[in-house]
Tab-separated table of C-alpha atoms in Angstrom:
chain	number	residue	atom	x	y	z
A	151	MET	CA	-68.353	301.276	196.765
A	152	PRO	CA	-70.591	298.275	197.453
A	153	GLU	CA	-69.844	294.615	197.026
A	154	SER	CA	-69.642	292.527	193.911
A	155	VAL	CA	-72.632	291.526	191.807
A	156	ILE	CA	-73.403	288.694	189.385
A	157	VAL	CA	-75.318	290.007	186.376
A	158	ASP	CA	-77.711	288.339	183.918
A	159	THR	CA	-77.931	289.113	180.212
A	160	SER	CA	-81.250	290.997	180.376
A	161	VAL	CA	-79.757	293.634	182.680
A	162	ILE	CA	-76.762	294.101	180.362
A	163	ILE	CA	-79.080	294.475	177.346
A	164	ALA	CA	-81.304	297.012	179.121
A	165	LEU	CA	-78.357	299.096	180.322
A	166	GLU	CA	-76.763	299.045	176.887
A	167	LYS	CA	-80.024	300.266	175.293
A	168	LEU	CA	-79.995	303.159	177.779
A	169	ASN	CA	-76.269	303.811	177.209
A	170	LEU	CA	-75.742	303.214	180.928
A	171	LEU	CA	-73.533	300.119	181.063
A	172	GLU	CA	-70.845	302.059	182.900
A	173	ILE	CA	-73.076	302.554	185.968
A	174	LEU	CA	-72.382	298.918	186.842
A	175	CYS	CA	-68.716	299.862	187.268
A	176	LYS	CA	-69.604	302.914	189.352
A	177	ILE	CA	-72.012	301.139	191.699
A	178	TYR	CA	-70.253	297.811	192.223
A	179	LYS	CA	-66.658	297.048	193.116
A	180	LYS	CA	-66.717	293.854	191.055
A	181	VAL	CA	-69.069	292.860	188.219
A	182	ILE	CA	-69.114	289.130	187.514
A	183	LEU	CA	-70.580	287.697	184.331
A	184	PRO	CA	-70.911	283.936	183.968
A	185	GLU	CA	-69.526	282.642	180.664
A	186	ALA	CA	-73.062	281.895	179.399
A	187	VAL	CA	-74.000	285.575	179.846
A	188	VAL	CA	-70.908	286.709	177.930
A	189	LYS	CA	-71.734	284.185	175.196
A	190	GLU	CA	-75.395	285.308	175.027
A	191	PHE	CA	-74.561	289.002	174.891
A	192	GLY	CA	-71.375	289.133	172.864
A	193	ASN	CA	-68.850	291.948	173.192
A	194	ILE	CA	-69.559	293.898	176.370
A	195	GLY	CA	-68.474	297.512	176.227
A	196	ILE	CA	-67.182	297.898	179.771
A	197	GLY	CA	-63.855	296.963	181.232
A	198	CYS	CA	-64.854	296.407	184.831
A	199	TYR	CA	-66.265	292.921	184.563
A	200	ALA	CA	-64.754	289.504	185.097
A	201	ALA	CA	-66.063	286.536	183.112
A	202	GLN	CA	-66.312	283.402	185.185
A	203	LYS	CA	-66.695	279.772	184.204
A	204	VAL	CA	-69.455	278.148	186.242
A	205	GLU	CA	-69.287	274.434	186.943
A	206	SER	CA	-72.085	273.406	189.228
A	207	LYS	CA	-74.484	270.480	189.468
A	208	LEU	CA	-77.128	273.079	190.251
A	209	ILE	CA	-77.104	274.282	186.609
A	210	LYS	CA	-78.640	270.999	185.415
A	211	VAL	CA	-81.460	271.287	187.968
A	212	LEU	CA	-82.093	274.931	187.058
A	213	THR	CA	-82.113	274.348	183.287
A	214	GLN	CA	-83.729	270.919	183.017
A	215	ASP	CA	-86.025	270.704	186.024
A	216	LEU	CA	-86.905	274.382	186.461
A	217	ASN	CA	-86.648	275.352	182.780
A	218	LEU	CA	-84.403	278.397	183.130
A	219	GLY	CA	-82.079	279.596	180.390
A	220	GLN	CA	-78.369	278.816	180.609
A	221	GLY	CA	-77.407	282.397	181.545
A	222	GLU	CA	-79.990	282.659	184.316
A	223	ALA	CA	-79.001	279.220	185.616
A	224	GLU	CA	-75.312	280.135	185.736
A	225	VAL	CA	-76.037	283.451	187.470
A	226	ILE	CA	-78.109	281.728	190.163
A	227	ALA	CA	-75.708	278.781	190.598
A	228	LEU	CA	-72.684	281.068	190.905
A	229	ALA	CA	-74.457	283.370	193.350
A	230	TYR	CA	-75.678	280.443	195.420
A	231	GLU	CA	-72.221	278.947	195.704
A	232	SER	CA	-70.469	282.269	196.373
A	233	LYS	CA	-73.283	283.851	198.444
A	234	GLY	CA	-73.282	286.712	195.920
A	235	LYS	CA	-75.857	289.326	194.988
A	236	VAL	CA	-77.627	288.951	191.625
A	237	LEU	CA	-79.065	291.361	189.091
A	238	ILE	CA	-81.691	289.471	187.111
A	239	ASP	CA	-84.947	290.630	185.520
A	240	ASP	CA	-86.867	287.485	184.556
A	241	LEU	CA	-89.662	287.030	187.104
A	242	LYS	CA	-89.411	283.230	187.269
A	243	ALA	CA	-85.624	283.371	187.655
A	244	ARG	CA	-85.938	286.061	190.351
A	245	LYS	CA	-88.418	283.911	192.299
A	246	ILE	CA	-86.107	280.890	192.099
A	247	ALA	CA	-83.114	283.005	193.175
A	248	GLU	CA	-85.120	284.342	196.128
A	249	ASP	CA	-86.185	280.784	197.028
A	250	PHE	CA	-82.476	279.950	197.206
A	251	GLY	CA	-82.059	282.806	199.689
A	252	LEU	CA	-80.161	285.088	197.320
A	253	SER	CA	-80.131	288.874	197.379
A	254	VAL	CA	-81.924	289.806	194.148
A	255	SER	CA	-82.355	293.052	192.268
A	256	GLY	CA	-82.822	293.936	188.613
A	257	THR	CA	-82.528	296.713	186.100
A	258	ILE	CA	-85.117	298.930	187.811
A	259	GLY	CA	-83.497	298.458	191.223
A	260	LEU	CA	-80.156	299.358	189.698
A	261	LEU	CA	-81.646	302.486	188.106
A	262	LEU	CA	-83.105	303.514	191.470
A	263	LYS	CA	-79.696	303.006	193.104
A	264	ALA	CA	-78.069	305.044	190.306
A	265	GLU	CA	-80.547	307.888	190.890
A	266	LYS	CA	-80.009	307.761	194.655
A	267	THR	CA	-76.239	308.045	194.201
A	268	GLY	CA	-76.541	310.845	191.638
A	269	LEU	CA	-75.380	308.859	188.600
A	270	ILE	CA	-78.642	309.539	186.732
A	271	THR	CA	-81.263	312.209	187.295
A	272	SER	CA	-84.426	310.074	187.042
A	273	ALA	CA	-84.895	306.318	187.331
A	274	LEU	CA	-88.536	306.811	186.354
A	275	GLU	CA	-87.570	308.508	183.074
A	276	LYS	CA	-85.092	305.707	182.310
A	277	ALA	CA	-87.788	303.100	183.087
A	278	LYS	CA	-90.172	304.909	180.723
A	279	GLU	CA	-87.458	304.883	178.068
A	280	LEU	CA	-86.982	301.135	178.558
A	281	LYS	CA	-90.719	300.621	178.168
A	282	ARG	CA	-90.680	302.651	174.922
A	283	LEU	CA	-87.817	300.436	173.717
A	284	GLY	CA	-89.988	297.343	174.210
A	285	PHE	CA	-88.785	296.124	177.602
A	286	TYR	CA	-91.447	294.926	179.989
A	287	VAL	CA	-91.914	297.146	183.009
A	288	SER	CA	-95.171	296.548	184.870
A	289	ASP	CA	-97.633	299.391	185.259
A	290	GLU	CA	-97.660	298.662	188.997
A	291	LEU	CA	-93.889	299.194	189.189
A	292	MET	CA	-94.133	302.379	187.126
A	293	ASP	CA	-96.821	303.663	189.525
A	294	LYS	CA	-94.617	302.891	192.540
A	295	MET	CA	-91.660	304.649	190.937
A	296	SER	CA	-93.713	307.769	190.175
A	297	LYS	CA	-94.539	308.098	193.881
A	298	PHE	CA	-90.880	308.218	195.013
């Protein structure tokens, strides 16, 4: 089972809509949710996560100077300080995380990993379902997924 991962709210919401929250527990040894993510989401229906308080000067820079939300800022700050992997969907937040040298994936990457390990039958079908539910998935990404 792979390493730990620090997860943003958008990924939790998407997985819950797909009834796939438990794949986090099956793919990662440790799922870390910053307190802001827990606060944004509310009651999370999996038992494999650890909530973590994030105290970092980086949060102020990320929220005030770079205009990220509190959850995204805490995910990035925690990952930066712990050299952790992040699951985050927001394009701006992903770019900032990558600029900080972090290993970044998102809901679609997680679905592809779940398909590869046999936890779901089709990441493409789950991505289509997300799109039907109102989540943004680019046409370019859908095209790439259909060619796998």
